[in-house]
Amino acid sequence: MKTLSFMAPAKINWSLDVVGKRPDGYHNLHSIMQKISLYDTITIEEAKEDRLICDAELPTDEENIAFRAWLRLKEELGIGTCLHLFLHKEIPVAAGLAGGSADAAAVLNGINRFFRLDLKEDKLERLALSLGSDVPYCLMHGAAVAQGVGELLRRLPILPQYHLVVANPGFPVSTKEVFQAFSLAKVALHPDIEGLEEALLAGDIQGIGQLMGNVLEQVTLERCPQVAQLKQQMASLGLFPLMSGSGPSVFGLAWDQDAAWQAAQALAEDWPFAQAVHTL
Ligand code: C5P
C-alpha cells in the first residue's frame, strides 16, 4: 500500500505586533515567525474511506484542521482516492505554537507530493489561508516577516541557528478570546520589528533578547498568571523569555545549546512541558 510520512514543525513568534483591526473583526499583524525543531508527524495511506486517526484528544472529523485540509484539497481538485491520515501529536494543542496550522500546511504539502499534483505556490497559499491565518506561513521553511492577517509573507534569508527552550503550563488558550479581549489603545510600546530583523540576521543574541516583543502578552499574562511565572523563571535561568502567539507557551532564547538543555531540564521539574529546541 502506498504511504508517505512527513513532519509538521511548530512555530514561535520572535515578535508579534498588532497594527489595526479590520472591518471583518480580524487584526492586521506585523510579526516575525520562526519554525522550530518540535514536530507532529503525519502518515497518509490510500484506504477505502477517508479517516483521521490521532493519538491525542482532538476531534477526528472536519473540526480537525488537518483533516479539513485534506477534504478541501480533495474537493477542489476532484480527487477520487480516499486516505487514512495518522496524526502523531508532539506540539501542545491551542498553545500559541501553531500546531494545528502546521498539521494543515504539512497535509497540503504532503498530499501535493503524494499524488504528484504539482500545485503552484499561489494555489497552495490560497487554500492555506482559507483554513487559517497562520497556515500560509506554515507552508514555508525558515523565518518570515508576516503582515496582514498572516497572508503577506516575506521570507528572511537563512539565519544563524538559535537555541531555545519552549515551555507550556499545560492548559489551552483560545486565540479568538485573546484577540477579542485585546485593546490596541492599551499598547504602550510596539516592538521594533526592523531592529529585531537586523539582530536576527547578525546573530546578536543580546539584541534579539532586548527587541523581542509580543503585544498579546497584555491579555494572556493578566488572565493566566502562570505565563508570567514561566517567563520569570526562564529569566532567572538566564534565558530571554517571550510568550509565543496568543500563548500560553513561552519560549526562552538561550546563549547556546548547552544553556538551553540545562534550562529545559530545570523547567521540566515544574512544568508539564519543557523542551530544548533549535530554529529551523
Ligand atoms: O485564523 P485562525 O482561525 O487561526 O484565527 C482564530 C481567531 O483569532 C479568529 O477567529 C479571529 O477571531 C482571531 N484572529 C484575529 N486576527 C488575526 C488572526 C486571528 O482577530 N490576524
CSV table of C-alpha atoms and ligand atoms in Angstrom, one decimal:
chain,number,residue,atom,x,y,z
A,1,MET,CA,0.0,0.0,0.0
A,2,LYS,CA,1.3,3.5,-0.9
A,3,THR,CA,2.1,5.5,2.2
A,4,LEU,CA,4.0,8.7,2.9
A,5,SER,CA,5.2,10.2,6.3
A,6,PHE,CA,6.1,13.8,6.9
A,7,MET,CA,6.8,16.2,9.8
A,8,ALA,CA,5.0,19.3,10.7
A,9,PRO,CA,7.2,21.8,12.7
A,10,ALA,CA,5.8,24.2,15.3
A,11,LYS,CA,6.4,27.9,15.1
A,12,ILE,CA,7.2,30.7,17.5
A,13,ASN,CA,6.8,34.4,17.0
A,14,TRP,CA,10.1,36.3,17.6
A,15,SER,CA,7.9,39.3,17.7
A,16,LEU,CA,4.2,39.9,17.4
A,17,ASP,CA,2.7,43.3,16.9
A,18,VAL,CA,-1.0,44.2,16.2
A,19,VAL,CA,-1.3,47.3,13.9
A,20,GLY,CA,-5.0,47.6,13.3
A,21,LYS,CA,-8.4,46.0,13.4
A,22,ARG,CA,-10.2,45.2,10.1
A,23,PRO,CA,-14.0,45.6,9.5
A,24,ASP,CA,-14.4,41.7,9.5
A,25,GLY,CA,-13.1,41.6,13.1
A,26,TYR,CA,-9.7,40.2,12.2
A,27,HIS,CA,-6.5,42.0,13.2
A,28,ASN,CA,-3.7,43.2,11.0
A,29,LEU,CA,-0.4,41.9,12.3
A,30,HIS,CA,3.3,42.6,11.9
A,31,SER,CA,5.3,39.6,13.1
A,32,ILE,CA,8.5,37.6,12.6
A,33,MET,CA,7.6,33.9,12.6
A,34,GLN,CA,10.1,31.1,13.0
A,35,LYS,CA,10.0,27.3,12.6
A,36,ILE,CA,11.4,25.3,15.4
A,37,SER,CA,12.5,21.7,15.9
A,38,LEU,CA,9.3,20.5,17.6
A,39,TYR,CA,7.3,18.3,15.3
A,40,ASP,CA,4.0,16.5,14.8
A,41,THR,CA,4.2,13.6,12.4
A,42,ILE,CA,1.6,12.7,9.8
A,43,THR,CA,1.4,9.5,7.8
A,44,ILE,CA,-1.0,9.1,4.9
A,45,GLU,CA,-2.0,5.9,3.1
A,46,GLU,CA,-4.6,5.0,0.5
A,47,ALA,CA,-7.7,3.5,2.0
A,48,LYS,CA,-11.3,2.6,1.3
A,49,GLU,CA,-12.7,5.6,3.2
A,50,ASP,CA,-11.4,9.0,4.5
A,51,ARG,CA,-10.4,8.8,8.2
A,52,LEU,CA,-8.2,10.7,10.6
A,53,ILE,CA,-6.6,8.7,13.4
A,54,CYS,CA,-5.0,10.8,16.1
A,55,ASP,CA,-3.1,9.8,19.3
A,56,ALA,CA,-4.2,13.0,21.2
A,57,GLU,CA,-7.6,14.1,22.4
A,58,LEU,CA,-8.6,16.0,19.4
A,59,PRO,CA,-11.7,15.9,17.1
A,60,THR,CA,-11.1,13.4,14.2
A,61,ASP,CA,-13.8,14.8,11.9
A,62,GLU,CA,-13.9,18.0,9.8
A,63,GLU,CA,-13.5,20.0,13.1
A,64,ASN,CA,-9.8,19.0,12.9
A,65,ILE,CA,-8.0,21.4,10.6
A,66,ALA,CA,-5.6,18.7,9.3
A,67,PHE,CA,-8.5,16.6,8.1
A,68,ARG,CA,-10.3,19.7,6.8
A,69,ALA,CA,-7.1,20.5,4.7
A,70,TRP,CA,-7.3,17.1,3.0
A,71,LEU,CA,-11.1,17.2,2.4
A,72,ARG,CA,-10.8,20.7,1.0
A,73,LEU,CA,-8.0,19.8,-1.4
A,74,LYS,CA,-9.8,16.6,-2.4
A,75,GLU,CA,-13.0,18.5,-3.2
A,76,GLU,CA,-11.3,21.4,-5.0
A,77,LEU,CA,-9.3,19.1,-7.3
A,78,GLY,CA,-11.9,16.3,-7.6
A,79,ILE,CA,-9.5,13.6,-6.3
A,80,GLY,CA,-11.3,10.2,-6.3
A,81,THR,CA,-8.9,8.4,-3.9
A,82,CYS,CA,-9.6,8.0,-0.1
A,83,LEU,CA,-6.9,8.4,2.6
A,84,HIS,CA,-6.3,7.4,6.2
A,85,LEU,CA,-4.3,10.2,7.9
A,86,PHE,CA,-2.4,9.2,11.1
A,87,LEU,CA,-1.6,12.2,13.2
A,88,HIS,CA,1.0,11.9,16.0
A,89,LYS,CA,1.0,15.0,18.2
A,90,GLU,CA,4.0,16.3,20.0
A,91,ILE,CA,3.2,20.0,19.7
A,92,PRO,CA,1.0,21.2,22.6
A,93,VAL,CA,-2.6,22.0,21.5
A,94,ALA,CA,-4.0,25.5,21.5
A,95,ALA,CA,-0.7,26.7,22.8
A,96,GLY,CA,0.5,29.6,20.6
A,97,LEU,CA,2.8,27.3,18.6
A,98,ALA,CA,0.5,26.9,15.5
A,99,GLY,CA,0.3,23.1,16.0
A,100,GLY,CA,-3.0,22.8,14.1
A,101,SER,CA,-1.9,25.2,11.3
A,102,ALA,CA,1.4,23.3,11.0
A,103,ASP,CA,-0.5,20.0,10.6
A,104,ALA,CA,-2.8,21.5,7.9
A,105,ALA,CA,0.1,23.0,6.0
A,106,ALA,CA,2.0,19.7,6.1
A,107,VAL,CA,-1.1,17.9,4.8
A,108,LEU,CA,-1.3,20.3,1.9
A,109,ASN,CA,2.4,20.0,1.0
A,110,GLY,CA,2.4,16.2,1.7
A,111,ILE,CA,-0.6,15.5,-0.5
A,112,ASN,CA,0.8,17.7,-3.2
A,113,ARG,CA,3.8,15.3,-3.2
A,114,PHE,CA,1.8,12.1,-2.6
A,115,PHE,CA,-0.3,12.5,-5.7
A,116,ARG,CA,2.3,14.5,-7.7
A,117,LEU,CA,-0.2,17.2,-8.1
A,118,ASP,CA,2.4,19.9,-8.9
A,119,LEU,CA,0.3,22.6,-7.3
A,120,LYS,CA,1.8,26.0,-7.6
A,121,GLU,CA,2.7,28.1,-4.5
A,122,ASP,CA,-0.1,30.7,-5.0
A,123,LYS,CA,-2.8,27.9,-5.2
A,124,LEU,CA,-1.4,26.3,-2.0
A,125,GLU,CA,-1.3,29.7,-0.3
A,126,ARG,CA,-4.9,30.5,-1.2
A,127,LEU,CA,-6.1,27.1,0.1
A,128,ALA,CA,-3.9,27.5,3.2
A,129,LEU,CA,-5.4,31.0,4.0
A,130,SER,CA,-8.9,29.6,3.7
A,131,LEU,CA,-8.0,27.2,6.5
A,132,GLY,CA,-6.5,29.7,9.0
A,133,SER,CA,-4.3,32.8,9.1
A,134,ASP,CA,-1.1,31.0,10.3
A,135,VAL,CA,-1.4,28.2,7.7
A,136,PRO,CA,0.3,30.2,4.7
A,137,TYR,CA,3.4,30.8,6.8
A,138,CYS,CA,3.4,27.1,7.9
A,139,LEU,CA,3.8,26.1,4.2
A,140,MET,CA,7.2,27.8,4.2
A,141,HIS,CA,10.6,27.0,5.6
A,142,GLY,CA,12.7,29.1,8.0
A,143,ALA,CA,11.7,32.5,9.2
A,144,ALA,CA,9.5,35.1,7.6
A,145,VAL,CA,8.0,38.5,8.3
A,146,ALA,CA,4.2,38.3,8.2
A,147,GLN,CA,1.8,41.1,7.7
A,148,GLY,CA,-2.0,41.4,7.0
A,149,VAL,CA,-3.6,38.6,8.9
A,150,GLY,CA,-0.6,36.5,8.1
A,151,GLU,CA,-1.0,36.2,4.3
A,152,LEU,CA,1.6,38.8,3.3
A,153,LEU,CA,4.8,37.0,3.8
A,154,ARG,CA,8.4,37.9,3.2
A,155,ARG,CA,10.9,35.1,3.6
A,156,LEU,CA,14.0,36.0,5.6
A,157,PRO,CA,17.5,34.9,4.4
A,158,ILE,CA,18.9,31.9,6.2
A,159,LEU,CA,19.5,32.9,9.8
A,160,PRO,CA,22.1,31.7,12.2
A,161,GLN,CA,20.8,28.7,14.2
A,162,TYR,CA,19.4,29.8,17.6
A,163,HIS,CA,18.8,27.6,20.7
A,164,LEU,CA,15.6,28.0,22.6
A,165,VAL,CA,13.6,26.4,25.4
A,166,VAL,CA,9.8,26.0,24.8
A,167,ALA,CA,7.6,25.5,27.8
A,168,ASN,CA,3.9,25.3,28.4
A,169,PRO,CA,1.8,25.5,31.6
A,170,GLY,CA,-0.4,22.7,30.4
A,171,PHE,CA,-3.8,24.3,29.6
A,172,PRO,CA,-5.2,25.6,26.3
A,173,VAL,CA,-5.8,29.3,25.4
A,174,SER,CA,-8.3,30.3,22.7
A,175,THR,CA,-6.7,32.6,20.2
A,176,LYS,CA,-10.1,34.0,19.4
A,177,GLU,CA,-10.7,35.0,23.0
A,178,VAL,CA,-7.3,36.7,23.3
A,179,PHE,CA,-7.9,38.8,20.2
A,180,GLN,CA,-11.4,39.7,21.4
A,181,ALA,CA,-10.0,40.9,24.8
A,182,PHE,CA,-7.1,42.7,23.1
A,183,SER,CA,-7.1,46.6,23.1
A,184,LEU,CA,-4.9,48.4,20.6
A,185,ALA,CA,-5.3,51.6,22.6
A,186,LYS,CA,-3.6,49.9,25.6
A,187,VAL,CA,-0.4,49.1,23.7
A,188,ALA,CA,2.2,51.3,25.3
A,189,LEU,CA,5.1,50.1,23.2
A,190,HIS,CA,5.1,48.5,19.8
A,191,PRO,CA,8.0,46.1,19.2
A,192,ASP,CA,10.8,47.3,16.8
A,193,ILE,CA,10.4,44.6,14.2
A,194,GLU,CA,13.0,46.2,11.8
A,195,GLY,CA,15.6,46.4,14.5
A,196,LEU,CA,14.8,42.8,15.5
A,197,GLU,CA,15.3,41.6,11.9
A,198,GLU,CA,18.7,43.1,11.8
A,199,ALA,CA,19.7,41.5,15.2
A,200,LEU,CA,18.4,38.1,13.9
A,201,LEU,CA,20.5,38.4,10.7
A,202,ALA,CA,23.5,39.4,12.7
A,203,GLY,CA,23.3,36.6,15.3
A,204,ASP,CA,23.1,39.3,18.0
A,205,ILE,CA,21.6,37.3,20.9
A,206,GLN,CA,21.6,40.2,23.4
A,207,GLY,CA,20.0,42.5,20.8
A,208,ILE,CA,17.3,39.9,19.9
A,209,GLY,CA,16.6,39.4,23.6
A,210,GLN,CA,16.1,43.1,24.1
A,211,LEU,CA,14.0,43.7,20.9
A,212,MET,CA,11.6,40.7,21.1
A,213,GLY,CA,8.1,41.7,22.0
A,214,ASN,CA,4.5,40.4,21.9
A,215,VAL,CA,1.6,42.8,22.3
A,216,LEU,CA,-0.8,39.9,23.1
A,217,GLU,CA,1.0,39.3,26.3
A,218,GLN,CA,-1.0,42.1,27.9
A,219,VAL,CA,-4.2,39.9,27.6
A,220,THR,CA,-2.8,36.4,28.4
A,221,LEU,CA,-0.5,37.4,31.2
A,222,GLU,CA,-3.4,39.1,33.0
A,223,ARG,CA,-5.6,36.1,32.6
A,224,CYS,CA,-3.0,33.4,33.2
A,225,PRO,CA,-0.5,34.2,36.0
A,226,GLN,CA,1.4,31.0,35.2
A,227,VAL,CA,2.6,32.6,32.0
A,228,ALA,CA,4.2,35.4,33.9
A,229,GLN,CA,5.7,32.9,36.4
A,230,LEU,CA,7.1,30.9,33.5
A,231,LYS,CA,8.7,34.0,32.0
A,232,GLN,CA,10.2,34.9,35.3
A,233,GLN,CA,11.7,31.5,35.9
A,234,MET,CA,13.2,31.5,32.4
A,235,ALA,CA,14.7,34.9,33.0
A,236,SER,CA,16.2,33.7,36.3
A,237,LEU,CA,17.7,30.8,34.4
A,238,GLY,CA,19.5,33.3,32.1
A,239,LEU,CA,17.1,33.0,29.1
A,240,PHE,CA,15.4,35.8,27.2
A,241,PRO,CA,11.7,34.8,27.5
A,242,LEU,CA,8.7,35.8,25.4
A,243,MET,CA,5.2,34.4,25.0
A,244,SER,CA,4.6,32.8,21.6
A,245,GLY,CA,1.4,33.8,19.6
A,246,SER,CA,-1.6,34.2,21.8
A,247,GLY,CA,0.0,31.9,24.4
A,248,PRO,CA,0.2,30.2,26.8
A,249,SER,CA,3.5,28.7,25.6
A,250,VAL,CA,6.6,30.7,26.4
A,251,PHE,CA,10.0,30.4,24.7
A,252,GLY,CA,13.3,31.4,26.1
A,253,LEU,CA,16.3,32.3,23.9
A,254,ALA,CA,19.5,30.7,25.2
A,255,TRP,CA,23.1,31.7,24.7
A,256,ASP,CA,23.9,28.2,23.4
A,257,GLN,CA,22.7,24.6,23.1
A,258,ASP,CA,24.2,23.6,26.5
A,259,ALA,CA,22.4,26.5,28.2
A,260,ALA,CA,19.1,25.5,26.5
A,261,TRP,CA,19.4,21.9,27.6
A,262,GLN,CA,20.2,22.8,31.2
A,263,ALA,CA,17.3,25.2,31.4
A,264,ALA,CA,14.9,22.8,29.8
A,265,GLN,CA,15.8,20.2,32.5
A,266,ALA,CA,15.2,22.6,35.3
A,267,LEU,CA,11.9,23.8,33.8
A,268,ALA,CA,10.7,20.2,33.3
A,269,GLU,CA,10.7,19.8,37.0
A,270,ASP,CA,8.0,22.4,37.5
A,271,TRP,CA,6.0,22.5,34.2
A,272,PRO,CA,4.2,19.8,32.2
A,273,PHE,CA,6.0,20.6,29.0
A,274,ALA,CA,9.6,22.0,28.6
A,275,GLN,CA,11.8,21.1,25.7
A,276,ALA,CA,15.1,22.4,24.3
A,277,VAL,CA,14.7,23.1,20.6
A,278,HIS,CA,16.6,24.9,17.8
A,279,THR,CA,15.4,27.1,15.0
A,280,LEU,CA,15.0,25.6,11.5
B,1,C5P,O1,-7.2,32.3,11.6
B,1,C5P,P1,-7.4,31.5,12.9
B,1,C5P,O2,-8.5,30.5,12.8
B,1,C5P,O3,-6.2,30.9,13.4
B,1,C5P,O4,-7.8,32.6,14.0
B,1,C5P,C1,-8.5,32.3,15.2
B,1,C5P,C2,-9.3,33.5,15.7
B,1,C5P,O5,-8.3,34.5,16.1
B,1,C5P,C3,-10.1,34.2,14.6
B,1,C5P,O6,-11.4,33.7,14.5
B,1,C5P,C4,-10.1,35.7,15.0
B,1,C5P,O7,-11.1,35.9,15.9
B,1,C5P,C5,-8.7,35.8,15.7
B,1,C5P,N1,-7.7,36.4,14.8
B,1,C5P,C6,-7.7,37.8,14.6
B,1,C5P,N2,-6.7,38.4,13.8
B,1,C5P,C7,-5.8,37.6,13.2
B,1,C5P,C8,-5.8,36.2,13.5
B,1,C5P,C9,-6.7,35.6,14.3
B,1,C5P,O8,-8.5,38.6,15.1
B,1,C5P,N3,-4.8,38.1,12.5
